[in-house]
């Protein structure tokens, strides 16, 4: 029988909501199933962020299992690290997740609320939360146990949205690697000028 660990209500500081999989099938987990998950990214020096990290660390010290190592294997937060330099970016990532279906077969619902008063529940429908959205993650802080390792985790219950920017799956200019020897291509939409002229009923212009 699984050990029941203490849990307390916990809300993350406001931050950018990254990798938000909180509707539909959710996100595939490392056990072959699915989960709902989201990460709140906030500035490390923000007083609210500092307090939140202290709260998580104190919860671990008060509730860590006797057989656990002094330091948590995993934490409900971690420092963001730049993929290229390997250095910390100055931001903290607060991660939260939950099952998509209860053992009873009932579906888990991650509630979405407005952060502006009067607070009201939102129905996103087919819309997904984009990474430029701002908000807080709401859930329960508890002890995490997996294959003999222990740490802290946030079980996801809800999200309060301060700013909503829909995820559209597109890639913007920040994702493009600049090549110094690239040609100066002067097209507005990636369609050759000849095709535009032909579509307009004009003969394509010959270029030499």
mmCIF file with all atom_site columns, C-alpha atoms in Angstrom:
data_model
loop_
_atom_site.group_PDB
_atom_site.id
_atom_site.type_symbol
_atom_site.label_atom_id
_atom_site.label_alt_id
_atom_site.label_comp_id
_atom_site.label_asym_id
_atom_site.label_entity_id
_atom_site.label_seq_id
_atom_site.pdbx_PDB_ins_code
_atom_site.Cartn_x
_atom_site.Cartn_y
_atom_site.Cartn_z
_atom_site.occupancy
_atom_site.B_iso_or_equiv
_atom_site.pdbx_formal_charge
_atom_site.auth_seq_id
_atom_site.auth_comp_id
_atom_site.auth_asym_id
_atom_site.auth_atom_id
_atom_site.pdbx_PDB_model_num
ATOM 1   C CA . UNK A 1 1   ? 0.000   0.000  0.000   1.00 0.00 ? 1   UNK A CA 1
ATOM 2   C CA . UNK A 1 2   ? 1.359   3.393  -1.012  1.00 0.00 ? 2   UNK A CA 1
ATOM 3   C CA . UNK A 1 3   ? 2.485   5.683  1.788   1.00 0.00 ? 3   UNK A CA 1
ATOM 4   C CA . UNK A 1 4   ? 0.307   8.740  2.328   1.00 0.00 ? 4   UNK A CA 1
ATOM 5   C CA . UNK A 1 5   ? 2.391   11.847 2.819   1.00 0.00 ? 5   UNK A CA 1
ATOM 6   C CA . UNK A 1 6   ? 1.307   15.205 4.237   1.00 0.00 ? 6   UNK A CA 1
ATOM 7   C CA . UNK A 1 7   ? 0.176   17.829 1.793   1.00 0.00 ? 7   UNK A CA 1
ATOM 8   C CA . UNK A 1 8   ? -0.601  21.530 2.021   1.00 0.00 ? 8   UNK A CA 1
ATOM 9   C CA . UNK A 1 9   ? -2.298  23.985 -0.280  1.00 0.00 ? 9   UNK A CA 1
ATOM 10  C CA . UNK A 1 10  ? 0.247   25.847 -2.385  1.00 0.00 ? 10  UNK A CA 1
ATOM 11  C CA . UNK A 1 11  ? 0.126   28.569 -5.028  1.00 0.00 ? 11  UNK A CA 1
ATOM 12  C CA . UNK A 1 12  ? 3.180   29.486 -7.084  1.00 0.00 ? 12  UNK A CA 1
ATOM 13  C CA . UNK A 1 13  ? 4.337   33.050 -7.691  1.00 0.00 ? 13  UNK A CA 1
ATOM 14  C CA . UNK A 1 14  ? 3.034   34.658 -10.869 1.00 0.00 ? 14  UNK A CA 1
ATOM 15  C CA . UNK A 1 15  ? 5.087   33.739 -13.898 1.00 0.00 ? 15  UNK A CA 1
ATOM 16  C CA . UNK A 1 16  ? 5.067   32.757 -17.552 1.00 0.00 ? 16  UNK A CA 1
ATOM 17  C CA . UNK A 1 17  ? 3.147   29.522 -18.014 1.00 0.00 ? 17  UNK A CA 1
ATOM 18  C CA . UNK A 1 18  ? 5.317   27.118 -19.978 1.00 0.00 ? 18  UNK A CA 1
ATOM 19  C CA . UNK A 1 19  ? 4.554   23.674 -21.371 1.00 0.00 ? 19  UNK A CA 1
ATOM 20  C CA . UNK A 1 20  ? 0.918   23.823 -20.291 1.00 0.00 ? 20  UNK A CA 1
ATOM 21  C CA . UNK A 1 21  ? -0.804  20.505 -20.975 1.00 0.00 ? 21  UNK A CA 1
ATOM 22  C CA . UNK A 1 22  ? -4.004  20.869 -18.958 1.00 0.00 ? 22  UNK A CA 1
ATOM 23  C CA . UNK A 1 23  ? -6.769  19.743 -21.317 1.00 0.00 ? 23  UNK A CA 1
ATOM 24  C CA . UNK A 1 24  ? -7.588  16.816 -23.547 1.00 0.00 ? 24  UNK A CA 1
ATOM 25  C CA . UNK A 1 25  ? -5.317  13.774 -23.387 1.00 0.00 ? 25  UNK A CA 1
ATOM 26  C CA . UNK A 1 26  ? -2.580  15.712 -21.574 1.00 0.00 ? 26  UNK A CA 1
ATOM 27  C CA . UNK A 1 27  ? 1.133   14.931 -21.883 1.00 0.00 ? 27  UNK A CA 1
ATOM 28  C CA . UNK A 1 28  ? 2.724   11.485 -22.036 1.00 0.00 ? 28  UNK A CA 1
ATOM 29  C CA . UNK A 1 29  ? 4.648   10.648 -18.869 1.00 0.00 ? 29  UNK A CA 1
ATOM 30  C CA . UNK A 1 30  ? 7.688   8.412  -18.298 1.00 0.00 ? 30  UNK A CA 1
ATOM 31  C CA . UNK A 1 31  ? 5.480   5.494  -17.228 1.00 0.00 ? 31  UNK A CA 1
ATOM 32  C CA . UNK A 1 32  ? 3.656   5.149  -20.533 1.00 0.00 ? 32  UNK A CA 1
ATOM 33  C CA . UNK A 1 33  ? 0.559   6.984  -19.335 1.00 0.00 ? 33  UNK A CA 1
ATOM 34  C CA . UNK A 1 34  ? -0.602  10.590 -19.477 1.00 0.00 ? 34  UNK A CA 1
ATOM 35  C CA . UNK A 1 35  ? -0.612  13.526 -17.098 1.00 0.00 ? 35  UNK A CA 1
ATOM 36  C CA . UNK A 1 36  ? -1.663  17.151 -16.931 1.00 0.00 ? 36  UNK A CA 1
ATOM 37  C CA . UNK A 1 37  ? 1.268   19.453 -16.260 1.00 0.00 ? 37  UNK A CA 1
ATOM 38  C CA . UNK A 1 38  ? 2.418   23.063 -16.350 1.00 0.00 ? 38  UNK A CA 1
ATOM 39  C CA . UNK A 1 39  ? 5.463   25.109 -15.330 1.00 0.00 ? 39  UNK A CA 1
ATOM 40  C CA . UNK A 1 40  ? 5.459   28.665 -13.944 1.00 0.00 ? 40  UNK A CA 1
ATOM 41  C CA . UNK A 1 41  ? 8.647   30.572 -14.802 1.00 0.00 ? 41  UNK A CA 1
ATOM 42  C CA . UNK A 1 42  ? 9.454   33.498 -12.475 1.00 0.00 ? 42  UNK A CA 1
ATOM 43  C CA . UNK A 1 43  ? 12.400  35.776 -11.721 1.00 0.00 ? 43  UNK A CA 1
ATOM 44  C CA . UNK A 1 44  ? 14.712  34.348 -9.054  1.00 0.00 ? 44  UNK A CA 1
ATOM 45  C CA . UNK A 1 45  ? 15.175  37.682 -7.262  1.00 0.00 ? 45  UNK A CA 1
ATOM 46  C CA . UNK A 1 46  ? 11.445  38.349 -6.871  1.00 0.00 ? 46  UNK A CA 1
ATOM 47  C CA . UNK A 1 47  ? 10.646  38.395 -3.111  1.00 0.00 ? 47  UNK A CA 1
ATOM 48  C CA . UNK A 1 48  ? 7.583   36.222 -3.698  1.00 0.00 ? 48  UNK A CA 1
ATOM 49  C CA . UNK A 1 49  ? 9.737   33.657 -5.506  1.00 0.00 ? 49  UNK A CA 1
ATOM 50  C CA . UNK A 1 50  ? 12.319  33.632 -2.716  1.00 0.00 ? 50  UNK A CA 1
ATOM 51  C CA . UNK A 1 51  ? 9.565   33.064 -0.154  1.00 0.00 ? 51  UNK A CA 1
ATOM 52  C CA . UNK A 1 52  ? 8.026   30.261 -2.226  1.00 0.00 ? 52  UNK A CA 1
ATOM 53  C CA . UNK A 1 53  ? 11.366  28.417 -2.440  1.00 0.00 ? 53  UNK A CA 1
ATOM 54  C CA . UNK A 1 54  ? 11.825  28.778 1.322   1.00 0.00 ? 54  UNK A CA 1
ATOM 55  C CA . UNK A 1 55  ? 8.341   27.369 1.909   1.00 0.00 ? 55  UNK A CA 1
ATOM 56  C CA . UNK A 1 56  ? 9.071   24.320 -0.260  1.00 0.00 ? 56  UNK A CA 1
ATOM 57  C CA . UNK A 1 57  ? 12.450  23.700 1.390   1.00 0.00 ? 57  UNK A CA 1
ATOM 58  C CA . UNK A 1 58  ? 10.931  24.012 4.866   1.00 0.00 ? 58  UNK A CA 1
ATOM 59  C CA . UNK A 1 59  ? 8.156   21.568 3.953   1.00 0.00 ? 59  UNK A CA 1
ATOM 60  C CA . UNK A 1 60  ? 10.796  19.047 2.897   1.00 0.00 ? 60  UNK A CA 1
ATOM 61  C CA . UNK A 1 61  ? 12.743  19.416 6.129   1.00 0.00 ? 61  UNK A CA 1
ATOM 62  C CA . UNK A 1 62  ? 9.587   18.949 8.199   1.00 0.00 ? 62  UNK A CA 1
ATOM 63  C CA . UNK A 1 63  ? 8.125   16.014 6.268   1.00 0.00 ? 63  UNK A CA 1
ATOM 64  C CA . UNK A 1 64  ? 10.920  14.126 4.525   1.00 0.00 ? 64  UNK A CA 1
ATOM 65  C CA . UNK A 1 65  ? 10.806  10.346 5.117   1.00 0.00 ? 65  UNK A CA 1
ATOM 66  C CA . UNK A 1 66  ? 13.362  8.896  7.551   1.00 0.00 ? 66  UNK A CA 1
ATOM 67  C CA . UNK A 1 67  ? 14.891  6.773  4.803   1.00 0.00 ? 67  UNK A CA 1
ATOM 68  C CA . UNK A 1 68  ? 15.346  9.744  2.466   1.00 0.00 ? 68  UNK A CA 1
ATOM 69  C CA . UNK A 1 69  ? 18.675  11.421 1.883   1.00 0.00 ? 69  UNK A CA 1
ATOM 70  C CA . UNK A 1 70  ? 19.299  14.854 3.380   1.00 0.00 ? 70  UNK A CA 1
ATOM 71  C CA . UNK A 1 71  ? 18.813  16.578 0.031   1.00 0.00 ? 71  UNK A CA 1
ATOM 72  C CA . UNK A 1 72  ? 15.681  16.044 -2.001  1.00 0.00 ? 72  UNK A CA 1
ATOM 73  C CA . UNK A 1 73  ? 16.214  14.028 -5.198  1.00 0.00 ? 73  UNK A CA 1
ATOM 74  C CA . UNK A 1 74  ? 13.685  16.208 -6.975  1.00 0.00 ? 74  UNK A CA 1
ATOM 75  C CA . UNK A 1 75  ? 12.134  19.525 -6.008  1.00 0.00 ? 75  UNK A CA 1
ATOM 76  C CA . UNK A 1 76  ? 8.929   21.325 -6.797  1.00 0.00 ? 76  UNK A CA 1
ATOM 77  C CA . UNK A 1 77  ? 11.186  24.027 -8.246  1.00 0.00 ? 77  UNK A CA 1
ATOM 78  C CA . UNK A 1 78  ? 14.500  24.247 -10.066 1.00 0.00 ? 78  UNK A CA 1
ATOM 79  C CA . UNK A 1 79  ? 16.735  26.901 -11.580 1.00 0.00 ? 79  UNK A CA 1
ATOM 80  C CA . UNK A 1 80  ? 16.337  27.400 -15.308 1.00 0.00 ? 80  UNK A CA 1
ATOM 81  C CA . UNK A 1 81  ? 19.554  26.599 -17.176 1.00 0.00 ? 81  UNK A CA 1
ATOM 82  C CA . UNK A 1 82  ? 20.470  27.840 -20.648 1.00 0.00 ? 82  UNK A CA 1
ATOM 83  C CA . UNK A 1 83  ? 20.759  24.912 -23.058 1.00 0.00 ? 83  UNK A CA 1
ATOM 84  C CA . UNK A 1 84  ? 23.804  26.346 -24.834 1.00 0.00 ? 84  UNK A CA 1
ATOM 85  C CA . UNK A 1 85  ? 25.918  27.806 -22.018 1.00 0.00 ? 85  UNK A CA 1
ATOM 86  C CA . UNK A 1 86  ? 24.786  25.509 -19.208 1.00 0.00 ? 86  UNK A CA 1
ATOM 87  C CA . UNK A 1 87  ? 24.524  28.565 -16.961 1.00 0.00 ? 87  UNK A CA 1
ATOM 88  C CA . UNK A 1 88  ? 21.560  29.630 -14.866 1.00 0.00 ? 88  UNK A CA 1
ATOM 89  C CA . UNK A 1 89  ? 19.313  32.210 -16.526 1.00 0.00 ? 89  UNK A CA 1
ATOM 90  C CA . UNK A 1 90  ? 18.156  33.917 -13.338 1.00 0.00 ? 90  UNK A CA 1
ATOM 91  C CA . UNK A 1 91  ? 14.705  32.357 -13.494 1.00 0.00 ? 91  UNK A CA 1
ATOM 92  C CA . UNK A 1 92  ? 13.072  29.660 -11.359 1.00 0.00 ? 92  UNK A CA 1
ATOM 93  C CA . UNK A 1 93  ? 10.774  26.968 -12.745 1.00 0.00 ? 93  UNK A CA 1
ATOM 94  C CA . UNK A 1 94  ? 7.916   25.751 -10.540 1.00 0.00 ? 94  UNK A CA 1
ATOM 95  C CA . UNK A 1 95  ? 6.524   22.520 -11.950 1.00 0.00 ? 95  UNK A CA 1
ATOM 96  C CA . UNK A 1 96  ? 3.174   20.907 -11.194 1.00 0.00 ? 96  UNK A CA 1
ATOM 97  C CA . UNK A 1 97  ? 1.385   17.847 -12.546 1.00 0.00 ? 97  UNK A CA 1
ATOM 98  C CA . UNK A 1 98  ? -1.505  15.483 -11.875 1.00 0.00 ? 98  UNK A CA 1
ATOM 99  C CA . UNK A 1 99  ? -3.144  12.361 -13.235 1.00 0.00 ? 99  UNK A CA 1
ATOM 100 C CA . UNK A 1 100 ? -5.669  12.707 -16.054 1.00 0.00 ? 100 UNK A CA 1
ATOM 101 C CA . UNK A 1 101 ? -8.004  9.965  -14.821 1.00 0.00 ? 101 UNK A CA 1
ATOM 102 C CA . UNK A 1 102 ? -8.837  8.907  -11.265 1.00 0.00 ? 102 UNK A CA 1
ATOM 103 C CA . UNK A 1 103 ? -8.704  5.188  -10.302 1.00 0.00 ? 103 UNK A CA 1
ATOM 104 C CA . UNK A 1 104 ? -12.519 5.306  -10.344 1.00 0.00 ? 104 UNK A CA 1
ATOM 105 C CA . UNK A 1 105 ? -12.414 6.136  -14.047 1.00 0.00 ? 105 UNK A CA 1
ATOM 106 C CA . UNK A 1 106 ? -13.612 9.703  -13.562 1.00 0.00 ? 106 UNK A CA 1
ATOM 107 C CA . UNK A 1 107 ? -11.692 12.309 -15.516 1.00 0.00 ? 107 UNK A CA 1
ATOM 108 C CA . UNK A 1 108 ? -9.536  14.806 -13.639 1.00 0.00 ? 108 UNK A CA 1
ATOM 109 C CA . UNK A 1 109 ? -10.384 18.434 -14.409 1.00 0.00 ? 109 UNK A CA 1
ATOM 110 C CA . UNK A 1 110 ? -7.779  21.170 -14.088 1.00 0.00 ? 110 UNK A CA 1
ATOM 111 C CA . UNK A 1 111 ? -9.794  24.319 -13.434 1.00 0.00 ? 111 UNK A CA 1
ATOM 112 C CA . UNK A 1 112 ? -8.852  27.612 -15.080 1.00 0.00 ? 112 UNK A CA 1
ATOM 113 C CA . UNK A 1 113 ? -9.768  30.880 -13.352 1.00 0.00 ? 113 UNK A CA 1
ATOM 114 C CA . UNK A 1 114 ? -9.374  34.563 -14.099 1.00 0.00 ? 114 UNK A CA 1
ATOM 115 C CA . UNK A 1 115 ? -7.019  36.362 -11.721 1.00 0.00 ? 115 UNK A CA 1
ATOM 116 C CA . UNK A 1 116 ? -8.986  39.587 -12.027 1.00 0.00 ? 116 UNK A CA 1
ATOM 117 C CA . UNK A 1 117 ? -11.890 40.178 -9.658  1.00 0.00 ? 117 UNK A CA 1
ATOM 118 C CA . UNK A 1 118 ? -14.552 39.018 -9.703  1.00 0.00 ? 118 UNK A CA 1
ATOM 119 C CA . UNK A 1 119 ? -12.829 35.672 -10.129 1.00 0.00 ? 119 UNK A CA 1
ATOM 120 C CA . UNK A 1 120 ? -14.639 33.366 -12.529 1.00 0.00 ? 120 UNK A CA 1
ATOM 121 C CA . UNK A 1 121 ? -13.980 29.966 -14.028 1.00 0.00 ? 121 UNK A CA 1
ATOM 122 C CA . UNK A 1 122 ? -13.022 29.811 -17.699 1.00 0.00 ? 122 UNK A CA 1
ATOM 123 C CA . UNK A 1 123 ? -13.710 27.195 -20.345 1.00 0.00 ? 123 UNK A CA 1
ATOM 124 C CA . UNK A 1 124 ? -10.816 27.205 -22.796 1.00 0.00 ? 124 UNK A CA 1
ATOM 125 C CA . UNK A 1 125 ? -12.550 24.835 -25.201 1.00 0.00 ? 125 UNK A CA 1
ATOM 126 C CA . UNK A 1 126 ? -10.020 23.899 -27.897 1.00 0.00 ? 126 UNK A CA 1
ATOM 127 C CA . UNK A 1 127 ? -7.670  26.754 -26.960 1.00 0.00 ? 127 UNK A CA 1
ATOM 128 C CA . UNK A 1 128 ? -4.294  26.027 -25.369 1.00 0.00 ? 128 UNK A CA 1
ATOM 129 C CA . UNK A 1 129 ? -2.270  28.211 -22.998 1.00 0.00 ? 129 UNK A CA 1
ATOM 130 C CA . UNK A 1 130 ? 0.765   29.743 -24.721 1.00 0.00 ? 130 UNK A CA 1
ATOM 131 C CA . UNK A 1 131 ? 4.113   30.483 -23.066 1.00 0.00 ? 131 UNK A CA 1
ATOM 132 C CA . UNK A 1 132 ? 3.508   34.244 -23.116 1.00 0.00 ? 132 UNK A CA 1
ATOM 133 C CA . UNK A 1 133 ? 0.550   33.758 -20.791 1.00 0.00 ? 133 UNK A CA 1
ATOM 134 C CA . UNK A 1 134 ? 0.990   34.900 -17.182 1.00 0.00 ? 134 UNK A CA 1
ATOM 135 C CA . UNK A 1 135 ? -0.535  33.285 -14.154 1.00 0.00 ? 135 UNK A CA 1
ATOM 136 C CA . UNK A 1 136 ? -0.192  31.206 -11.003 1.00 0.00 ? 136 UNK A CA 1
ATOM 137 C CA . UNK A 1 137 ? -0.336  27.462 -10.530 1.00 0.00 ? 137 UNK A CA 1
ATOM 138 C CA . UNK A 1 138 ? -2.597  26.222 -7.719  1.00 0.00 ? 138 UNK A CA 1
ATOM 139 C CA . UNK A 1 139 ? -2.352  22.814 -6.092  1.00 0.00 ? 139 UNK A CA 1
ATOM 140 C CA . UNK A 1 140 ? -1.029  20.783 -3.179  1.00 0.00 ? 140 UNK A CA 1
ATOM 141 C CA . UNK A 1 141 ? 2.586   20.620 -2.071  1.00 0.00 ? 141 UNK A CA 1
ATOM 142 C CA . UNK A 1 142 ? 3.546   17.102 -1.019  1.00 0.00 ? 142 UNK A CA 1
ATOM 143 C CA . UNK A 1 143 ? 6.321   14.501 -0.847  1.00 0.00 ? 143 UNK A CA 1
ATOM 144 C CA . UNK A 1 144 ? 7.263   12.693 -4.052  1.00 0.00 ? 144 UNK A CA 1
ATOM 145 C CA . UNK A 1 145 ? 8.381   9.050  -3.997  1.00 0.00 ? 145 UNK A CA 1
ATOM 146 C CA . UNK A 1 146 ? 9.559   7.072  -7.014  1.00 0.00 ? 146 UNK A CA 1
ATOM 147 C CA . UNK A 1 147 ? 11.802  4.009  -7.142  1.00 0.00 ? 147 UNK A CA 1
ATOM 148 C CA . UNK A 1 148 ? 13.340  4.704  -3.765  1.00 0.00 ? 148 UNK A CA 1
ATOM 149 C CA . UNK A 1 149 ? 13.931  8.407  -4.417  1.00 0.00 ? 149 UNK A CA 1
ATOM 150 C CA . UNK A 1 150 ? 12.154  11.206 -2.584  1.00 0.00 ? 150 UNK A CA 1
ATOM 151 C CA . UNK A 1 151 ? 11.542  14.891 -3.092  1.00 0.00 ? 151 UNK A CA 1
ATOM 152 C CA . UNK A 1 152 ? 8.861   17.554 -3.186  1.00 0.00 ? 152 UNK A CA 1
ATOM 153 C CA . UNK A 1 153 ? 6.193   17.991 -5.818  1.00 0.00 ? 153 UNK A CA 1
ATOM 154 C CA . UNK A 1 154 ? 3.134   20.114 -6.556  1.00 0.00 ? 154 UNK A CA 1
ATOM 155 C CA . UNK A 1 155 ? -0.026  18.240 -7.464  1.00 0.00 ? 155 UNK A CA 1
ATOM 156 C CA . UNK A 1 156 ? -1.855  20.402 -9.984  1.00 0.00 ? 156 UNK A CA 1
ATOM 157 C CA . UNK A 1 157 ? -5.450  21.460 -9.327  1.00 0.00 ? 157 UNK A CA 1
ATOM 158 C CA . UNK A 1 158 ? -5.971  24.777 -11.077 1.00 0.00 ? 158 UNK A CA 1
ATOM 159 C CA . UNK A 1 159 ? -4.446  27.792 -12.827 1.00 0.00 ? 159 UNK A CA 1
ATOM 160 C CA . UNK A 1 160 ? -5.304  31.450 -12.334 1.00 0.00 ? 160 UNK A CA 1
ATOM 161 C CA . UNK A 1 161 ? -4.687  33.483 -15.490 1.00 0.00 ? 161 UNK A CA 1
ATOM 162 C CA . UNK A 1 162 ? -3.515  37.083 -15.317 1.00 0.00 ? 162 UNK A CA 1
ATOM 163 C CA . UNK A 1 163 ? -2.809  37.282 -19.050 1.00 0.00 ? 163 UNK A CA 1
ATOM 164 C CA . UNK A 1 164 ? -3.892  34.758 -21.663 1.00 0.00 ? 164 UNK A CA 1
ATOM 165 C CA . UNK A 1 165 ? -2.020  34.306 -24.942 1.00 0.00 ? 165 UNK A CA 1
ATOM 166 C CA . UNK A 1 166 ? -3.216  31.361 -26.977 1.00 0.00 ? 166 UNK A CA 1
ATOM 167 C CA . UNK A 1 167 ? -0.716  28.752 -28.100 1.00 0.00 ? 167 UNK A CA 1
ATOM 168 C CA . UNK A 1 168 ? -0.930  28.408 -31.866 1.00 0.00 ? 168 UNK A CA 1
ATOM 169 C CA . UNK A 1 169 ? 1.939   25.997 -32.496 1.00 0.00 ? 169 UNK A CA 1
ATOM 170 C CA . UNK A 1 170 ? 3.832   28.439 -34.688 1.00 0.00 ? 170 UNK A CA 1
ATOM 171 C CA . UNK A 1 171 ? 7.545   29.260 -34.601 1.00 0.00 ? 171 UNK A CA 1
ATOM 172 C CA . UNK A 1 172 ? 8.673   32.875 -34.404 1.00 0.00 ? 172 UNK A CA 1
ATOM 173 C CA . UNK A 1 173 ? 11.917  34.603 -35.440 1.00 0.00 ? 173 UNK A CA 1
ATOM 174 C CA . UNK A 1 174 ? 13.623  33.833 -32.122 1.00 0.00 ? 174 UNK A CA 1
ATOM 175 C CA . UNK A 1 175 ? 13.798  30.160 -33.121 1.00 0.00 ? 175 UNK A CA 1
ATOM 176 C CA . UNK A 1 176 ? 15.773  30.862 -36.310 1.00 0.00 ? 176 UNK A CA 1
ATOM 177 C CA . UNK A 1 177 ? 19.552  30.421 -36.385 1.00 0.00 ? 177 UNK A CA 1
ATOM 178 C CA . UNK A 1 178 ? 21.239  33.319 -38.179 1.00 0.00 ? 178 UNK A CA 1
ATOM 179 C CA . UNK A 1 179 ? 23.685  32.317 -40.944 1.00 0.00 ? 179 UNK A CA 1
ATOM 180 C CA . UNK A 1 180 ? 26.248  34.996 -41.813 1.00 0.00 ? 180 UNK A CA 1
ATOM 181 C CA . UNK A 1 181 ? 26.598  33.701 -45.399 1.00 0.00 ? 181 UNK A CA 1
ATOM 182 C CA . UNK A 1 182 ? 22.876  33.512 -46.106 1.00 0.00 ? 182 UNK A CA 1
ATOM 183 C CA . UNK A 1 183 ? 21.492  35.270 -49.182 1.00 0.00 ? 183 UNK A CA 1
ATOM 184 C CA . UNK A 1 184 ? 19.335  38.379 -48.899 1.00 0.00 ? 184 UNK A CA 1
ATOM 185 C CA . UNK A 1 185 ? 15.985  36.915 -49.863 1.00 0.00 ? 185 UNK A CA 1
ATOM 186 C CA . UNK A 1 186 ? 13.427  39.665 -50.361 1.00 0.00 ? 186 UNK A CA 1
ATOM 187 C CA . UNK A 1 187 ? 10.078  37.908 -50.237 1.00 0.00 ? 187 UNK A CA 1
ATOM 188 C CA . UNK A 1 188 ? 7.198   38.901 -47.990 1.00 0.00 ? 188 UNK A CA 1
ATOM 189 C CA . UNK A 1 189 ? 5.583   35.502 -47.668 1.00 0.00 ? 189 UNK A CA 1
ATOM 190 C CA . UNK A 1 190 ? 7.999   32.912 -49.034 1.00 0.00 ? 190 UNK A CA 1
ATOM 191 C CA . UNK A 1 191 ? 6.125   32.647 -52.350 1.00 0.00 ? 191 UNK A CA 1
ATOM 192 C CA . UNK A 1 192 ? 8.274   33.406 -55.412 1.00 0.00 ? 192 UNK A CA 1
ATOM 193 C CA . UNK A 1 193 ? 7.532   36.703 -57.091 1.00 0.00 ? 193 UNK A CA 1
ATOM 194 C CA . UNK A 1 194 ? 6.900   34.888 -60.390 1.00 0.00 ? 194 UNK A CA 1
ATOM 195 C CA . UNK A 1 195 ? 4.002   33.032 -58.785 1.00 0.00 ? 195 UNK A CA 1
ATOM 196 C CA . UNK A 1 196 ? 2.497   36.296 -57.555 1.00 0.00 ? 196 UNK A CA 1
ATOM 197 C CA . UNK A 1 197 ? 2.758   37.857 -61.018 1.00 0.00 ? 197 UNK A CA 1
ATOM 198 C CA . UNK A 1 198 ? 1.279   34.793 -62.697 1.00 0.00 ? 198 UNK A CA 1
ATOM 199 C CA . UNK A 1 199 ? -1.594  34.804 -60.245 1.00 0.00 ? 199 UNK A CA 1
ATOM 200 C CA . UNK A 1 200 ? -2.235  38.441 -61.125 1.00 0.00 ? 200 UNK A CA 1
ATOM 201 C CA . UNK A 1 201 ? -2.451  37.601 -64.843 1.00 0.00 ? 201 UNK A CA 1
ATOM 202 C CA . UNK A 1 202 ? 0.954   39.080 -65.647 1.00 0.00 ? 202 UNK A CA 1
ATOM 203 C CA . UNK A 1 203 ? 3.829   37.280 -67.340 1.00 0.00 ? 203 UNK A CA 1
ATOM 204 C CA . UNK A 1 204 ? 6.588   36.339 -64.912 1.00 0.00 ? 204 UNK A CA 1
ATOM 205 C CA . UNK A 1 205 ? 9.506   38.735 -64.890 1.00 0.00 ? 205 UNK A CA 1
ATOM 206 C CA . UNK A 1 206 ? 12.717  37.195 -66.185 1.00 0.00 ? 206 UNK A CA 1
ATOM 207 C CA . UNK A 1 207 ? 15.655  37.737 -63.856 1.00 0.00 ? 207 UNK A CA 1
ATOM 208 C CA . UNK A 1 208 ? 19.275  37.580 -64.967 1.00 0.00 ? 208 UNK A CA 1
#
